[in-house]
Coordinates of C-alpha atoms and ligand atoms in Angstrom, one line a residue:
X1 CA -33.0 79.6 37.7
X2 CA -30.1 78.0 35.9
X3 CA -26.7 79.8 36.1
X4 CA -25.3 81.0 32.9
X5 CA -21.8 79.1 31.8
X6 CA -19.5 81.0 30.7
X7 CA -17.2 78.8 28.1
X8 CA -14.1 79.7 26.3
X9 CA -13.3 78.9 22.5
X10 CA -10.0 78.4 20.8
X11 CA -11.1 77.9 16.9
X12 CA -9.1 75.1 15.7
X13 CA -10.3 74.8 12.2
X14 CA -13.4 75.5 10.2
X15 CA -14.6 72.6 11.0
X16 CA -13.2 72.1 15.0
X17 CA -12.8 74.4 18.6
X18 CA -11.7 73.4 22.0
X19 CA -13.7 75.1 24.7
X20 CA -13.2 75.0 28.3
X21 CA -15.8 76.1 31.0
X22 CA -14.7 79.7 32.4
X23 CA -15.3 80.5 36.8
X24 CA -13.9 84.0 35.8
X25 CA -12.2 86.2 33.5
X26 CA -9.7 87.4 35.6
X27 CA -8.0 89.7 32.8
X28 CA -8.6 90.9 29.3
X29 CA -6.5 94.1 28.1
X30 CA -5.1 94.9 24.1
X31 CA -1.5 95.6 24.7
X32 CA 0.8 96.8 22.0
X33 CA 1.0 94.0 20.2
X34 CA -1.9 91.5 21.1
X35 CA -4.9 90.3 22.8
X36 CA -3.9 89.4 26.4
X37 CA -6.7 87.2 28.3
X38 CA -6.6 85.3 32.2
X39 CA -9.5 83.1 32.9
X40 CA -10.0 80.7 35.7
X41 CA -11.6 77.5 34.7
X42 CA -12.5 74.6 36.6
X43 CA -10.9 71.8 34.7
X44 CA -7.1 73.3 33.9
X45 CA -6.9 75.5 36.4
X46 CA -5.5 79.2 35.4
X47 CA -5.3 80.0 31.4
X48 CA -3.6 82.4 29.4
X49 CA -4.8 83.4 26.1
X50 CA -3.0 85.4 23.5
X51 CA -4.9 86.4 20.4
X52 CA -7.8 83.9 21.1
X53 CA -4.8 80.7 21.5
X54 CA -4.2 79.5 24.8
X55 CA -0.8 79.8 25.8
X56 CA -0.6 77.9 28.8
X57 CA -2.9 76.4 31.4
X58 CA -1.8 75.7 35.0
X59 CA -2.8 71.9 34.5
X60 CA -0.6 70.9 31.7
X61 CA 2.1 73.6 31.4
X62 CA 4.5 71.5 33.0
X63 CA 4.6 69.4 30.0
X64 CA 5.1 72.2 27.4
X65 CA 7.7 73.6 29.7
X66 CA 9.6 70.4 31.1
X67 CA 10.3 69.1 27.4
X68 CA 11.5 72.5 25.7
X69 CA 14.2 72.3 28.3
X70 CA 15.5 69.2 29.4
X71 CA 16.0 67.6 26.4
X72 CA 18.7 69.7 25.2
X73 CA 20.2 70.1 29.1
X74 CA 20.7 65.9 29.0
X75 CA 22.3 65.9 25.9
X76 CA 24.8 68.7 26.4
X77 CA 25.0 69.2 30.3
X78 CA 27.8 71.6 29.6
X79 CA 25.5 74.4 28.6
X80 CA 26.1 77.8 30.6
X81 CA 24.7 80.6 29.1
X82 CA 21.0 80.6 27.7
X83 CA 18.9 83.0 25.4
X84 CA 15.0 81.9 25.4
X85 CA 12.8 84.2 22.9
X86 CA 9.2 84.8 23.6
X87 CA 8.4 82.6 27.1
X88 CA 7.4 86.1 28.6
X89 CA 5.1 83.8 31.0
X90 CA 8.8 82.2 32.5
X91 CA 8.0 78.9 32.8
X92 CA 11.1 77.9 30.4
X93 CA 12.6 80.1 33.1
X94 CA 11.9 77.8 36.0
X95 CA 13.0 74.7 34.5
X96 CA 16.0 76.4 33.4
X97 CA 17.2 77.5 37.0
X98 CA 16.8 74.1 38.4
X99 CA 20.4 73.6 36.6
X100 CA 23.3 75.1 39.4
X101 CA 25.0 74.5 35.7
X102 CA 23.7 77.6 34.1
X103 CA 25.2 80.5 34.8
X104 CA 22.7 83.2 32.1
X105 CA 19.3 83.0 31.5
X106 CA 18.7 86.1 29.1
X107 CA 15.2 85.8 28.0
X108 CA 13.7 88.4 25.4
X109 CA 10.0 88.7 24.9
X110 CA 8.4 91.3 23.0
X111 CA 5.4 92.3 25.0
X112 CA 6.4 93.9 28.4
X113 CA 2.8 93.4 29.0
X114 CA 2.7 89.7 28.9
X115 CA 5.4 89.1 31.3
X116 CA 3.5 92.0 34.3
X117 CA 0.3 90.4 33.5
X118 CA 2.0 86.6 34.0
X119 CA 4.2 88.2 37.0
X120 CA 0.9 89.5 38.4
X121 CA -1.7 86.4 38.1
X122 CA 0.4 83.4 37.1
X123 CA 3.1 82.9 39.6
X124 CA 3.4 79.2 39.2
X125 CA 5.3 79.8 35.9
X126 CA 6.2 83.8 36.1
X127 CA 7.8 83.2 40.0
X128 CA 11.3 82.8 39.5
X129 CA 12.1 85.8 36.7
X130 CA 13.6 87.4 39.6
X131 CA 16.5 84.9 40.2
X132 CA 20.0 87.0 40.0
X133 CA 21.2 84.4 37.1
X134 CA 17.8 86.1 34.7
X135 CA 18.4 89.3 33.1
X136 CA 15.2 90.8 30.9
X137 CA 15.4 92.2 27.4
X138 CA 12.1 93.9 26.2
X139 CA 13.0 93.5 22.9
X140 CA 12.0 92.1 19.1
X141 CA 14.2 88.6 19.7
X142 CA 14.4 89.1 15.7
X143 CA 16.5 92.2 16.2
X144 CA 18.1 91.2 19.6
X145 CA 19.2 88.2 18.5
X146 CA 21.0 89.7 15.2
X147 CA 23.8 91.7 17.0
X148 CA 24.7 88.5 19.3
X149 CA 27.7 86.1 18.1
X150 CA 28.8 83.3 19.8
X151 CA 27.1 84.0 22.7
X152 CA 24.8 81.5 23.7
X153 CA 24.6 77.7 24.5
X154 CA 21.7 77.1 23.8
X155 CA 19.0 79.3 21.8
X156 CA 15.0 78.3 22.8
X157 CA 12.6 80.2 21.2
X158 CA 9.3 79.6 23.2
X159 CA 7.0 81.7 20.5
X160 CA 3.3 81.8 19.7
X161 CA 2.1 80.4 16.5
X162 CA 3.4 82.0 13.2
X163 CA 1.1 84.5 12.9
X164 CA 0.9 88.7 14.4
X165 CA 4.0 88.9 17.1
X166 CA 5.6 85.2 16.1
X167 CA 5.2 85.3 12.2
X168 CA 9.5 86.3 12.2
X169 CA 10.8 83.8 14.9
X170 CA 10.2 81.4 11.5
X171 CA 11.9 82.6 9.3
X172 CA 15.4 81.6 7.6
X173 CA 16.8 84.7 8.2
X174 CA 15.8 84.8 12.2
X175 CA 17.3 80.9 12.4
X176 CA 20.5 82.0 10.6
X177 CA 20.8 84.8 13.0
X178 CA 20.4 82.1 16.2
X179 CA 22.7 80.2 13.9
X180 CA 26.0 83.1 14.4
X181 CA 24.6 83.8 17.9
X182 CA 25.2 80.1 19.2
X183 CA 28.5 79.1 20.2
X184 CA 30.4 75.9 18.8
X185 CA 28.2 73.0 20.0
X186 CA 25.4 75.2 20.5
X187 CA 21.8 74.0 20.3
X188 CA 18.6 75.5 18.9
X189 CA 15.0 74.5 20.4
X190 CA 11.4 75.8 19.1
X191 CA 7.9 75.4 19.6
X192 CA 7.7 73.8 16.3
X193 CA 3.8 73.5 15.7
X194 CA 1.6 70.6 15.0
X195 CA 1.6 67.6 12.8
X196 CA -2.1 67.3 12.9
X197 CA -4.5 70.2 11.2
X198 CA -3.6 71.6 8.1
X199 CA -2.9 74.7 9.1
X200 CA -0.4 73.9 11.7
X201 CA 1.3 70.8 9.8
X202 CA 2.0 73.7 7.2
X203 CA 3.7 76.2 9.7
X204 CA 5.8 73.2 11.0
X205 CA 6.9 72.0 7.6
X206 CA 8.3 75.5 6.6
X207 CA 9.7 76.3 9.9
X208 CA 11.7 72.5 9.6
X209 CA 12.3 73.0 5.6
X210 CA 13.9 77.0 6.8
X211 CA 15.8 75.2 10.2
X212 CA 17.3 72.3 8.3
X213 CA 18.5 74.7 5.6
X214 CA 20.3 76.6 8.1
X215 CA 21.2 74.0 10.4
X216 CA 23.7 70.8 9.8
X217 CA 21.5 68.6 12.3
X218 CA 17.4 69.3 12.4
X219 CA 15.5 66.9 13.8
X220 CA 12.0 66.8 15.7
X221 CA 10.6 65.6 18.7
X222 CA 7.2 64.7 20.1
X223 CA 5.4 65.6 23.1
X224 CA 1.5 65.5 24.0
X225 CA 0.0 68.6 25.4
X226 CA -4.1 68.3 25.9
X227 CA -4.8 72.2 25.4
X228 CA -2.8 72.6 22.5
X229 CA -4.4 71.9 18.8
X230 CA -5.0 68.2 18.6
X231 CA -2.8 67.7 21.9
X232 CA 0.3 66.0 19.5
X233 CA 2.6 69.3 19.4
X234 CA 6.2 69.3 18.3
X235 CA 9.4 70.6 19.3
X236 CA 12.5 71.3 17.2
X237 CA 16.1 70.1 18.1
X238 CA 19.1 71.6 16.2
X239 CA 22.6 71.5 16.1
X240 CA 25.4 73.3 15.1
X241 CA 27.5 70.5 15.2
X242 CA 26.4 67.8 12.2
X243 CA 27.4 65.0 14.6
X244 CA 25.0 65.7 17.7
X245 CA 22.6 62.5 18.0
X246 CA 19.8 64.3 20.6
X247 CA 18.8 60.1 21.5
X248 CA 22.8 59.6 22.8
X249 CA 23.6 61.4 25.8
X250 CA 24.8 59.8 29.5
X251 CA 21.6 59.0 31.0
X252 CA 22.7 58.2 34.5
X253 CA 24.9 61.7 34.4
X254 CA 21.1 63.5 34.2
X255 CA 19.3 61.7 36.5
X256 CA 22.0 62.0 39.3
X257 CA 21.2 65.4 38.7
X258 CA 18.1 65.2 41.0
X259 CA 16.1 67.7 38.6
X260 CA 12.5 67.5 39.5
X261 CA 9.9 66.6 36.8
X262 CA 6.6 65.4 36.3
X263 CA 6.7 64.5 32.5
X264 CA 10.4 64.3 31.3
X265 CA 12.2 61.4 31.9
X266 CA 15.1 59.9 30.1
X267 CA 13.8 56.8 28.6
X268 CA 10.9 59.5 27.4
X269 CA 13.1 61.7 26.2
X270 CA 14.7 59.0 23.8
X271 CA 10.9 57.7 23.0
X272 CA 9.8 61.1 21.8
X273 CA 12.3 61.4 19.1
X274 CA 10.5 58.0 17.8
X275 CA 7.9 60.1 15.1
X276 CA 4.9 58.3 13.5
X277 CA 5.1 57.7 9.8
X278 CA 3.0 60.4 8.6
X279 CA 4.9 62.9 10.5
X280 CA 8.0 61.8 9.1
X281 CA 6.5 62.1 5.5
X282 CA 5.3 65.9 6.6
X283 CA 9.1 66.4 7.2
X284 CA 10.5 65.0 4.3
X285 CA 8.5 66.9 2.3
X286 CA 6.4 63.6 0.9
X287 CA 2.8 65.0 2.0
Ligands
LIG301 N1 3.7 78.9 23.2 C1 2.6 78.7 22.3 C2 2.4 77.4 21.7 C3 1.4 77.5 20.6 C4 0.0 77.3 21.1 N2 -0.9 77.4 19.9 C5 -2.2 77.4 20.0 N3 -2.9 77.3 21.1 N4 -2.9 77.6 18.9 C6 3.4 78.8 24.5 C7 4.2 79.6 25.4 C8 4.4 78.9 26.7 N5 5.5 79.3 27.4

């Protein structure tokens, strides 16, 4: 007799899924605010699913993780004191403390839930939340981030998609609020959807139309994650100073850094601001 496959489904569109082959569901429980789901697969290794969309697998995470950080650490290698929103899995967490630089790492997620479950069966990204330098805010990052001025560095909101828990981290009034919590020079990075369905190309046009309103300098960078919809994601770089160029920073200063990574390099990280044309017409608002 043939075994039964088990398969997983994230629904891209009405007309295309992504399904990976399941070993075992290792966790499935509603919390407060959303689905939470653990399986083990054979291809990517550990998966977390929120709300039927995978949030991370342990295959490619590295790449979602090393290019919301690094980027902005290369260009302004003076940051100190970080907020990251969301990222209750703490791989943003992990990259972050491989900088003796950084002094805070305050990171507010929503869902106490996601960050025990990650702490219990993910410890490849959730392993260093411990570290002295990480203090944890169980918090709506829309309300926590509203009585902070002048506070941060840097400002990465590592969110789901815009929709149930997420829908406020893009709004105007939630990047006007990171806006007055960012010190002088500060930077802002998000998860900034994808170019490619509908759907998603429409969620990344508002949330760039809502950051460029509030921000002097909104730009957008590129990076290729297979488990994500259509594997071309997006990230957002913004600055409070109109002057920051995120492709000029002192590329020997970071790579004498000795920072480990598997995907980010320099001469990558000046590539991915590179955007094909379409993309750039999504942003100006052409198409
Ligand atoms: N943040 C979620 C990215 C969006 C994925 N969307 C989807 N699969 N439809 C990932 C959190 C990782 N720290």
């Amino acid at each position: 007799m043939q075994a039964r496959e088990l398969w997983f489904t994230e629904n891209y569109t009405d007309g295309a899924r992504f399904s990976i082959r399941i070993d075992a569901q290792v966790y499935s429980h509603k919390s407060r605010f959303q689905q939470i789901d653990i399986f083990d697969t054979p291809e990517f290794g550990r998966v977390l699913v929120l709300d039927g969309c995978i949030m991370l697998t342990e295959k490619d995470e590295f790449i979602y993780h090393e290019m919301i950080v690094h980027p902005a650490m290369a260009v302004r290698p003076d940051i100190k004191r970080v907020l990251v929103i969301g990222g209750g899995d703490g791989g943003c967490v992990r990259e972050l403390l491989q900088y003796e630089s950084i002094e805070s790492v305050d990171l507010c997620e929503i869902d106490r839930e996601v960050i025990e479950t990650c702490r219990r069966f993910l410890p490849q990204t959730a392993g260093r939340m411990d570290d002295i330098r990480v203090e944890l805010h169980i918090a709506d990052g829309l309300k926590f981030v509203r009585r902070q001025k002048n506070a941060y560095d840097l400002i990465i909101v590592d969110s789901t998609d815009p929709f149930g828990p997420g829908e406020g981290l893009f709004t105007r009034e939630f990047y006007g609020n990171c806006y007055s919590a960012l010190t002088e020079n500060g930077i802002l990075i998000n998860q900034h959807e994808s170019p490619y369905y509908r759907g998603d190309a429409l969620a990344m046009q508002r949330a760039h139309r809502q950051l460029s309103a509030v921000f002097p300098m909104a730009s957008v960078y590129q990076v290729h994650i297979p488990t994500y919809p259509s594997g071309h994601w997006l990230f957002g770089f913004a600055a409070k100073n109109a002057e920051c160029n995120p492709c000029e920073f002192d590329e020997e200063q970071w790579n004498a850094l000795g920072i480990s990574t598997r995907y980010y390099n320099t001469k990558l990280h000046k590539g991915s601001f590179a955007l094909p044309n379409y993309v750039k017409d999504l942003l100006s608002g052409k198409e």
